[in-house]
PDB file of C-alpha atoms in Angstrom:
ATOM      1  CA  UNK A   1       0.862   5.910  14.806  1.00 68.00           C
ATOM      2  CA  UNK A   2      -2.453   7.613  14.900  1.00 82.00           C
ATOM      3  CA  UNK A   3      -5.392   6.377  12.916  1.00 93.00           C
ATOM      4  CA  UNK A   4      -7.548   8.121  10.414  1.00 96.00           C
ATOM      5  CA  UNK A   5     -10.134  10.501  12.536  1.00 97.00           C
ATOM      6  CA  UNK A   6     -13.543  11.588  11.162  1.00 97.00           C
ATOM      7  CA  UNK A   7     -15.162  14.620  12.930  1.00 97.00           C
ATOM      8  CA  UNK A   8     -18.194  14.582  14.175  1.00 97.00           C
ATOM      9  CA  UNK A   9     -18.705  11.033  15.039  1.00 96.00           C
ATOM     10  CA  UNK A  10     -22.779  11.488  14.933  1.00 97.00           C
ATOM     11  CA  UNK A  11     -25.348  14.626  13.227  1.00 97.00           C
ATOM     12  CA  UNK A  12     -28.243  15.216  12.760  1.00 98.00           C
ATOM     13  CA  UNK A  13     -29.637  17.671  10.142  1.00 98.00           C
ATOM     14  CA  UNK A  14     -32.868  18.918   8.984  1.00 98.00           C
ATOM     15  CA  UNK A  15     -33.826  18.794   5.042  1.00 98.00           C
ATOM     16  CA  UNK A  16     -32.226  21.090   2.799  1.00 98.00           C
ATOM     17  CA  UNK A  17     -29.542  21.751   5.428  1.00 98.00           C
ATOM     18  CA  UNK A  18     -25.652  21.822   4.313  1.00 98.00           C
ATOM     19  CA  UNK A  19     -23.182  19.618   6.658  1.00 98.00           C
ATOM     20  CA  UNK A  20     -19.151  19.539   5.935  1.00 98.00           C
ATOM     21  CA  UNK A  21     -17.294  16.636   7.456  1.00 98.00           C
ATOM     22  CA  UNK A  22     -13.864  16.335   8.202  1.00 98.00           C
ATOM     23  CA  UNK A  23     -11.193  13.418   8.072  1.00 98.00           C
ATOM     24  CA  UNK A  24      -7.716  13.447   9.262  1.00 97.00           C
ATOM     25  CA  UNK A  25      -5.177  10.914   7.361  1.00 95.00           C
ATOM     26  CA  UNK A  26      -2.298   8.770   8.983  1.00 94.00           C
ATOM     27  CA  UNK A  27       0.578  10.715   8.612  1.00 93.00           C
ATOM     28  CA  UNK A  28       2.456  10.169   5.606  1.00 89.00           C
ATOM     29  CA  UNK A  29      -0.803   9.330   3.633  1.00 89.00           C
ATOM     30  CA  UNK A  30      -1.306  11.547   0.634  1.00 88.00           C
ATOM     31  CA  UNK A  31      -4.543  10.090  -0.491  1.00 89.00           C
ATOM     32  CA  UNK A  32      -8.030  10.233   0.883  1.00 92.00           C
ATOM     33  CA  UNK A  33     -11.034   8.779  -0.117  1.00 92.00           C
ATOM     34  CA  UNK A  34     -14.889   8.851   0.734  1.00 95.00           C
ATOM     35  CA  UNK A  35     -17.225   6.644   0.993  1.00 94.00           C
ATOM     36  CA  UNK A  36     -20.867   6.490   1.730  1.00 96.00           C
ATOM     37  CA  UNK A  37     -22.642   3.487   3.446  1.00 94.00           C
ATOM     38  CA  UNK A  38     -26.104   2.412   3.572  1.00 93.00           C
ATOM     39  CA  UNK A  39     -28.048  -0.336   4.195  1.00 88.00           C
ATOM     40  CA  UNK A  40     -29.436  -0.347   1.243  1.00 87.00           C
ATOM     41  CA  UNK A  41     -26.810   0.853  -1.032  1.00 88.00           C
ATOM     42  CA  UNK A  42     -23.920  -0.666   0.760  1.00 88.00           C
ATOM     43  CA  UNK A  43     -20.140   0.766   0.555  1.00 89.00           C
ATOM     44  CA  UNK A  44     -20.391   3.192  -2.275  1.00 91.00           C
ATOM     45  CA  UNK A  45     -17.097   5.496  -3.284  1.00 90.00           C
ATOM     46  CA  UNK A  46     -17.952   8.867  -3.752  1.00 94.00           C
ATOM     47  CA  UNK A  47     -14.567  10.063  -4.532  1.00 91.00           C
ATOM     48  CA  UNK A  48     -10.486  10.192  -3.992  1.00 90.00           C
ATOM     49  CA  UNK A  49      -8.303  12.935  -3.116  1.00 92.00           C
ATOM     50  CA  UNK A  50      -4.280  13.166  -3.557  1.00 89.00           C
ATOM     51  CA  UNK A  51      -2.256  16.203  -3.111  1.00 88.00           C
ATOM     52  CA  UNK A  52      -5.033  18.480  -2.958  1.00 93.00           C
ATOM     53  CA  UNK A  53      -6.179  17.380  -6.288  1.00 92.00           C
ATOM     54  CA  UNK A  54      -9.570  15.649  -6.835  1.00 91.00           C
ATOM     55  CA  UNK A  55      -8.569  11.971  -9.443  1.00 86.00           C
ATOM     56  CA  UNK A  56     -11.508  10.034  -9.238  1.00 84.00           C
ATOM     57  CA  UNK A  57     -15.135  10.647  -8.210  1.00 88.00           C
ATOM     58  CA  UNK A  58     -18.044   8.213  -8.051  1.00 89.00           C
ATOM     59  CA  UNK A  59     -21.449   8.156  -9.448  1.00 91.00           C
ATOM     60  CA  UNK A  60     -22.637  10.612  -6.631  1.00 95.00           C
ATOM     61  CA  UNK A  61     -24.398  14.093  -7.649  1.00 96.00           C
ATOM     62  CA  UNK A  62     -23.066  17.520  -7.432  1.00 96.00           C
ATOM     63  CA  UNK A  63     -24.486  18.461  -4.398  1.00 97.00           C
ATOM     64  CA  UNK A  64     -21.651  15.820  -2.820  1.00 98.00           C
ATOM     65  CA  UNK A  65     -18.274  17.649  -2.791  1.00 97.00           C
ATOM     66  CA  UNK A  66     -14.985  17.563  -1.252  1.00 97.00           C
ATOM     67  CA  UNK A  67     -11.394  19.110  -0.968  1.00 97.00           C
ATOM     68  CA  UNK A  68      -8.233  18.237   0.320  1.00 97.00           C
ATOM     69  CA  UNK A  69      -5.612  20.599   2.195  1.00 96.00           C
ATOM     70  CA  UNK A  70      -1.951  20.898   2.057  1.00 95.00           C
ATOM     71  CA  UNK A  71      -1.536  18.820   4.971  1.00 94.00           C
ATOM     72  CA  UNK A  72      -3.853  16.167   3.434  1.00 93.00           C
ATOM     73  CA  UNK A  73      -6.572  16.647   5.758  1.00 97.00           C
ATOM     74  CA  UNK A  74      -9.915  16.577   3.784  1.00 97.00           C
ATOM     75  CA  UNK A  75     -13.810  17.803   3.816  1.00 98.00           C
ATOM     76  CA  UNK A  76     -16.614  16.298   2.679  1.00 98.00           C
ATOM     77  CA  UNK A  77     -19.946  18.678   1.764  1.00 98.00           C
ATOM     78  CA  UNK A  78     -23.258  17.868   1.356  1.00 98.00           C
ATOM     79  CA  UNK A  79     -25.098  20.683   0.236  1.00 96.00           C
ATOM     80  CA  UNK A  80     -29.267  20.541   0.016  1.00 97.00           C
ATOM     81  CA  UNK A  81     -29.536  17.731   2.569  1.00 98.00           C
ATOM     82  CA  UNK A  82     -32.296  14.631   1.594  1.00 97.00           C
ATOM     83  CA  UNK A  83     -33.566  11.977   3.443  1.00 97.00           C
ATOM     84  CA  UNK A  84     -31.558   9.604   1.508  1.00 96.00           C
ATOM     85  CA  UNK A  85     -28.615  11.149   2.388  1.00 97.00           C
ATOM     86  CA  UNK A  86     -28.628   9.461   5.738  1.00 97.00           C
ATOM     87  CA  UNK A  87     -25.784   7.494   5.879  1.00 97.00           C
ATOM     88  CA  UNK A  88     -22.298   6.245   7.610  1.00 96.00           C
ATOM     89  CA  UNK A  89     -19.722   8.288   5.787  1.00 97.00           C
ATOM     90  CA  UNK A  90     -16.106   6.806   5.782  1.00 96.00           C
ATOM     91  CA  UNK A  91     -13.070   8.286   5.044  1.00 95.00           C
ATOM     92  CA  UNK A  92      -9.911   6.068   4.206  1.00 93.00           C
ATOM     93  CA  UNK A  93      -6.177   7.051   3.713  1.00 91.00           C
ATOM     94  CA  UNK A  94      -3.995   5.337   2.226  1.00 87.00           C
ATOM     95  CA  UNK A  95      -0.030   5.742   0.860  1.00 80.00           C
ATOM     96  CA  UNK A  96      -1.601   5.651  -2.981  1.00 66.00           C
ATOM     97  CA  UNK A  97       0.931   5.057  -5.672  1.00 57.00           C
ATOM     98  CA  UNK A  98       0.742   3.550  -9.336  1.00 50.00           C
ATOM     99  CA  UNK A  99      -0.846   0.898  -8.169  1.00 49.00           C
ATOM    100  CA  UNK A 100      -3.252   1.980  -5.862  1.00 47.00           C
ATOM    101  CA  UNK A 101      -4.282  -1.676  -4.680  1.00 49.00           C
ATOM    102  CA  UNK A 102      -1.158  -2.636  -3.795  1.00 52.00           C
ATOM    103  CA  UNK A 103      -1.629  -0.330  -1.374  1.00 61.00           C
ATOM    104  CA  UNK A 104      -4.098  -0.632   1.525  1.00 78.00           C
ATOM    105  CA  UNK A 105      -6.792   1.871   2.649  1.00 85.00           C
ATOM    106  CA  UNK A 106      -7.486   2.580   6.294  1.00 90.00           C
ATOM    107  CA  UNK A 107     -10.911   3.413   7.382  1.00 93.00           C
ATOM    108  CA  UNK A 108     -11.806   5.891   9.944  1.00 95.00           C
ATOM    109  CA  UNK A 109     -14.782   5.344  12.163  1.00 94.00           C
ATOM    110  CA  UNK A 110     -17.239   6.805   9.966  1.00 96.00           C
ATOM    111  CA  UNK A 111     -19.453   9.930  10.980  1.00 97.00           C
ATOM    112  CA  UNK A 112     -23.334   9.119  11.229  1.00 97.00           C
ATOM    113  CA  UNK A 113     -24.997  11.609   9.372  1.00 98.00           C
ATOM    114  CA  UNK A 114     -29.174  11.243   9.933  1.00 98.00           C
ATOM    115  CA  UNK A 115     -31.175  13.546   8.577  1.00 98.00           C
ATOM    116  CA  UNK A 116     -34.676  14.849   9.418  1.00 97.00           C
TER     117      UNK A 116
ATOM    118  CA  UNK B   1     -13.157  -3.108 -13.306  1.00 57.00           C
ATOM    119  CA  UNK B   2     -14.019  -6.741 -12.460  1.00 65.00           C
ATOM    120  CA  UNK B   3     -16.669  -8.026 -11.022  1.00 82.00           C
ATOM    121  CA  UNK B   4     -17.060 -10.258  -8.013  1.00 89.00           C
ATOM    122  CA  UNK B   5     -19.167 -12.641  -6.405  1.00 92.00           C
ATOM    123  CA  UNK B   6     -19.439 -13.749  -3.050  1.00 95.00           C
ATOM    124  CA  UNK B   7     -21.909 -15.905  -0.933  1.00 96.00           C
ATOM    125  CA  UNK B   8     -24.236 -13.677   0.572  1.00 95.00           C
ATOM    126  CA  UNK B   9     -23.687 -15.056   4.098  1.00 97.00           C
ATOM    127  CA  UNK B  10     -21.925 -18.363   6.225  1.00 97.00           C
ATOM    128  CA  UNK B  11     -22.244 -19.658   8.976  1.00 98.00           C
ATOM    129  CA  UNK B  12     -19.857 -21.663  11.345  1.00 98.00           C
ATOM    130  CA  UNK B  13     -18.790 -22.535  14.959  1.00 98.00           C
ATOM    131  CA  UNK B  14     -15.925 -20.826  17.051  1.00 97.00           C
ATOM    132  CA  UNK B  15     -12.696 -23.560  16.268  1.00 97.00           C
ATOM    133  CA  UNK B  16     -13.864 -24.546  12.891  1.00 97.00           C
ATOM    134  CA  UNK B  17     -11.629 -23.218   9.657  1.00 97.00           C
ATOM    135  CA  UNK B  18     -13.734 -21.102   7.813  1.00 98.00           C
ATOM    136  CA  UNK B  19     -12.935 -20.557   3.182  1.00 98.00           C
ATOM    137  CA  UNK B  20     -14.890 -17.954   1.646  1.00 97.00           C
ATOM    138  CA  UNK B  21     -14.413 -18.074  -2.002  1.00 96.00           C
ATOM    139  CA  UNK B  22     -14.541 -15.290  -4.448  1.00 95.00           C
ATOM    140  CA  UNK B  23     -15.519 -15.484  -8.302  1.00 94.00           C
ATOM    141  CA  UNK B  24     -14.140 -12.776 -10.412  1.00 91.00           C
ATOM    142  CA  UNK B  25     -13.711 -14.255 -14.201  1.00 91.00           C
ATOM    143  CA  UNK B  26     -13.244 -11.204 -15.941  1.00 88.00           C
ATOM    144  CA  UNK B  27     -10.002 -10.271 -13.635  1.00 88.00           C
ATOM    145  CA  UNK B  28      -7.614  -8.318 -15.559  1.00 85.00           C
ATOM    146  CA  UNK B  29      -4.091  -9.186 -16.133  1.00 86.00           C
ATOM    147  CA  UNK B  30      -2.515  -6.428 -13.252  1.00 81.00           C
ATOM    148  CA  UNK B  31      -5.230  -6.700 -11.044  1.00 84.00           C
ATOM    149  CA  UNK B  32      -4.995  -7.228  -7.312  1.00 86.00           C
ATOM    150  CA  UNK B  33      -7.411  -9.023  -5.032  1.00 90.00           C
ATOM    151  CA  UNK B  34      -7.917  -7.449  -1.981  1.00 90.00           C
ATOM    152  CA  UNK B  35     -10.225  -8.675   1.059  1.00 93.00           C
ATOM    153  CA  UNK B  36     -11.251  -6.351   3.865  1.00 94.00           C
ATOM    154  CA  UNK B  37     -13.383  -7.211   7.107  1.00 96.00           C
ATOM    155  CA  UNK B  38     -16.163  -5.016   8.467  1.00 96.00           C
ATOM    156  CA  UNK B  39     -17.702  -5.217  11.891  1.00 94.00           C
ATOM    157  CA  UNK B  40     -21.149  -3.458  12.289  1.00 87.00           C
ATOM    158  CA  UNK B  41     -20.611   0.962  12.917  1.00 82.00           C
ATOM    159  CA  UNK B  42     -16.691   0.491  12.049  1.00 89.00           C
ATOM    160  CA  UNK B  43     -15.016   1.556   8.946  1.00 92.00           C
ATOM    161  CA  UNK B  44     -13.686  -2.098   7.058  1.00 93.00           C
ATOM    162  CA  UNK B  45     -10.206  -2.736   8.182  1.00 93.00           C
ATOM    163  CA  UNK B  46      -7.749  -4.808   5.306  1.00 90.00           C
ATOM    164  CA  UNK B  47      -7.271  -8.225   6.194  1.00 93.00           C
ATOM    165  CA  UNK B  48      -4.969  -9.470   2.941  1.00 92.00           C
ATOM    166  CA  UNK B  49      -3.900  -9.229  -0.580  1.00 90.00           C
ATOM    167  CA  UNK B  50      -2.461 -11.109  -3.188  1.00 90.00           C
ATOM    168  CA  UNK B  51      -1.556 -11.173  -6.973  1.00 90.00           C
ATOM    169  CA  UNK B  52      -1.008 -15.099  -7.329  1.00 89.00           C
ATOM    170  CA  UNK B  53      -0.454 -18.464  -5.797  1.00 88.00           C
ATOM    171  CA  UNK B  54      -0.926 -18.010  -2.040  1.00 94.00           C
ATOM    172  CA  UNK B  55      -0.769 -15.250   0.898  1.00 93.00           C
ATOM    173  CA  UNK B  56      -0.224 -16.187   4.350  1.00 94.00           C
ATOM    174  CA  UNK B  57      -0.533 -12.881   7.503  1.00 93.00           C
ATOM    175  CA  UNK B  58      -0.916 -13.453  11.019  1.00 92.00           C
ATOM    176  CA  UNK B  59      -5.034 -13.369  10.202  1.00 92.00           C
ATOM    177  CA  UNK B  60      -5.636 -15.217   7.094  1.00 96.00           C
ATOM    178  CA  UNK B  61      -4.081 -16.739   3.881  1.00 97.00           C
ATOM    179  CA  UNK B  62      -5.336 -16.345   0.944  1.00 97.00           C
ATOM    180  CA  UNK B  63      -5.719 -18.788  -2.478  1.00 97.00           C
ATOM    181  CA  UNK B  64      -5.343 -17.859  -5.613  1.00 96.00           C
ATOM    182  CA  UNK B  65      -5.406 -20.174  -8.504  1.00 96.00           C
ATOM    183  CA  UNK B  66      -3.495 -20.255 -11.829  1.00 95.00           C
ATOM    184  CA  UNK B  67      -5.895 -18.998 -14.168  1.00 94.00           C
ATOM    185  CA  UNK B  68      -6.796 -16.535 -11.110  1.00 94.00           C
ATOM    186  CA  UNK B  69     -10.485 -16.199 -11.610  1.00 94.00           C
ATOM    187  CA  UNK B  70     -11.231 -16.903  -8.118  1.00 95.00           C
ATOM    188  CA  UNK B  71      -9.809 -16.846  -4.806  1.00 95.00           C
ATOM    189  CA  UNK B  72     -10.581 -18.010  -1.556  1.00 97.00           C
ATOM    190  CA  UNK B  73     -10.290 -16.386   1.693  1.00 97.00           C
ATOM    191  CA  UNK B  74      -9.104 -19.044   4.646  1.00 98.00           C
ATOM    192  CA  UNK B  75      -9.626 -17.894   8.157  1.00 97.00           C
ATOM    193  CA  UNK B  76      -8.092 -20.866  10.591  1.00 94.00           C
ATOM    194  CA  UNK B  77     -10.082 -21.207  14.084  1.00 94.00           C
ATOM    195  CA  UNK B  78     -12.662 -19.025  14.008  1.00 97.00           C
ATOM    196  CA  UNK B  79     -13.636 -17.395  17.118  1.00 96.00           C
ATOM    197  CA  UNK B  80     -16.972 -15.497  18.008  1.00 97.00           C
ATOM    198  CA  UNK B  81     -15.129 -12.105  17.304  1.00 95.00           C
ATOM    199  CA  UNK B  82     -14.522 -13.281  13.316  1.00 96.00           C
ATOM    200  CA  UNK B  83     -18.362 -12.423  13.301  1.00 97.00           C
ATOM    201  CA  UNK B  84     -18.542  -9.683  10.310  1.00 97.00           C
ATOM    202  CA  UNK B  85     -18.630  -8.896   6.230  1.00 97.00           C
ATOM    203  CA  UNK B  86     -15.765  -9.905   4.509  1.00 97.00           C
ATOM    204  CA  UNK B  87     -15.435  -8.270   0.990  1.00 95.00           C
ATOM    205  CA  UNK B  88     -13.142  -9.281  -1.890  1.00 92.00           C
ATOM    206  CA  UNK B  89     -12.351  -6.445  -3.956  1.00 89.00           C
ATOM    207  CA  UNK B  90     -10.299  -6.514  -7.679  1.00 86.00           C
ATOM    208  CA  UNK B  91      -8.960  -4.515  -9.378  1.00 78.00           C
ATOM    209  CA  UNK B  92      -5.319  -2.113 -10.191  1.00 64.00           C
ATOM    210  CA  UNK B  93      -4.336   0.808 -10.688  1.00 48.00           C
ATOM    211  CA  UNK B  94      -7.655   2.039  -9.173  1.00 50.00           C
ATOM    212  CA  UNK B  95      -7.654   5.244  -6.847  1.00 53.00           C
ATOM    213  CA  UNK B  96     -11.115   3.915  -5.853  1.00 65.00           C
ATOM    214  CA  UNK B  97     -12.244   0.868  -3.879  1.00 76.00           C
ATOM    215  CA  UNK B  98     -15.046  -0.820  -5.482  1.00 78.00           C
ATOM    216  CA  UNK B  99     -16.982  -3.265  -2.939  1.00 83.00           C
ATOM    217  CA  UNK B 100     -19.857  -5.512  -3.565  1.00 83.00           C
ATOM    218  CA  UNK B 101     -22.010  -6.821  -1.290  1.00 87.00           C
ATOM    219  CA  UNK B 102     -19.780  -9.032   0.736  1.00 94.00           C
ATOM    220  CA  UNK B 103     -20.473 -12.004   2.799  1.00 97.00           C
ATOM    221  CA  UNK B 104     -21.678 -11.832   6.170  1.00 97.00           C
ATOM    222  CA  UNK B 105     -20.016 -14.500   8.317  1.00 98.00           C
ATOM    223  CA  UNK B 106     -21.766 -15.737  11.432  1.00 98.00           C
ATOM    224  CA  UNK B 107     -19.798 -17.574  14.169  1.00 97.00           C
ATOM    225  CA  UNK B 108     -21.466 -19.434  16.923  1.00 97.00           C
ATOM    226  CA  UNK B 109     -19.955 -20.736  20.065  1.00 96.00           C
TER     227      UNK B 109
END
């Protein structure tokens, strides 16, 4: 079975630039997640998607959106791009249920977003 | 959501049995605890999880005590490729993962 596949890998923006990534779920796996990684920061949720429908989001501004599409695939946006935004994003899909920790997430290989 | 803590980093040799151990007093009743492994540019990949008592996979086992305010990761034979973070993560009924700042474990031949 395929794993979960973040598109691009690597980018570099400028400043006040917009970038959408993409992450493709296991098949089967209704839920997707983002994170954002730094070094200083560490692994930070920014928010969950499941069945196109946004149920949690994490203490990340508005210029950090997402959506999810009918065949669970999902997008990440950053609009307004700052320095600080440089980061490893990571997407994670997982079955979800009640009991969402019963349930185990699995992480793509991140897209390396630097900006200038 | 609880909170955990974790030594900040260990260190052992390739062979040796290495036990991270997790605090998280304030666990709720239906909470999980959950431990994932990260190596450096890669996303964290799940290792184990457990409710009570003890866990046993092909990788690890895991330790949890009665009262359940800890647990204790138990990797048997290390080898240099067990070099990375290892987080413990509680919680339930959670459509977020909530990690802290993990332990970084350092194996040398």
């Amino acid at each position: 079975k395929a794993g979960v596949t973040q598109t691009p890998r690597y980018l570099i923006k400028t400043r006040g630039q917009q970038v959408t990534l993409s992450c493709s779920p296991i098949s089967g796996h209704r839920s997707v997640s983002w994170y954002q990684q730094t070094p200083g920061q560490g692994l930070q949720f920014l928010f969950e998607y499941f069945s196109e429908t946004q149920r949690n989001k994490g203490n990340f501004p508005g210029r950090f959106s997402g959506r999810q599409f009918s065949n669970s695939r999902s997008e990440m946006n950053v609009s307004t791009l700052e320095l600080g935004d440089s980061a490893l994003y990571l997407c994670a899909s997982s079955l979800a249920g009640d009991r969402i920790n019963s349930y185990e997430q699995y992480f793509g290989p991140g897209t390396r977003l630097t900006v200038t | 959501l609880a909170k955990t803590t974790q030594p900040i980093s260990m260190d052992s040799y390739e062979g040796q049995e290495v036990n991270i151990t997790c605090s998280h007093n304030n666990i709720a009743t239906n909470d999980y605890i959950t431990w994932y492994q990260q190596f450096p540019s890669q996303g964290p990949r799940f290792i184990i999880q457990g409710y009570k008592t003890k866990v046993t996979n092909e990788v690890a086992s895991l330790f949890i005590p009665a009262d359940r305010k800890s647990s204790t990761l138990s990797l048997p034979r290390v080898s240099l490729s067990d070099t990375a973070v290892y987080y413990c993560l509680v919680g339930t009924n959670t459509d977020k993962l909530i990690f802290g700042t993990g332990t970084r474990l350092q194996v040398f031949p």
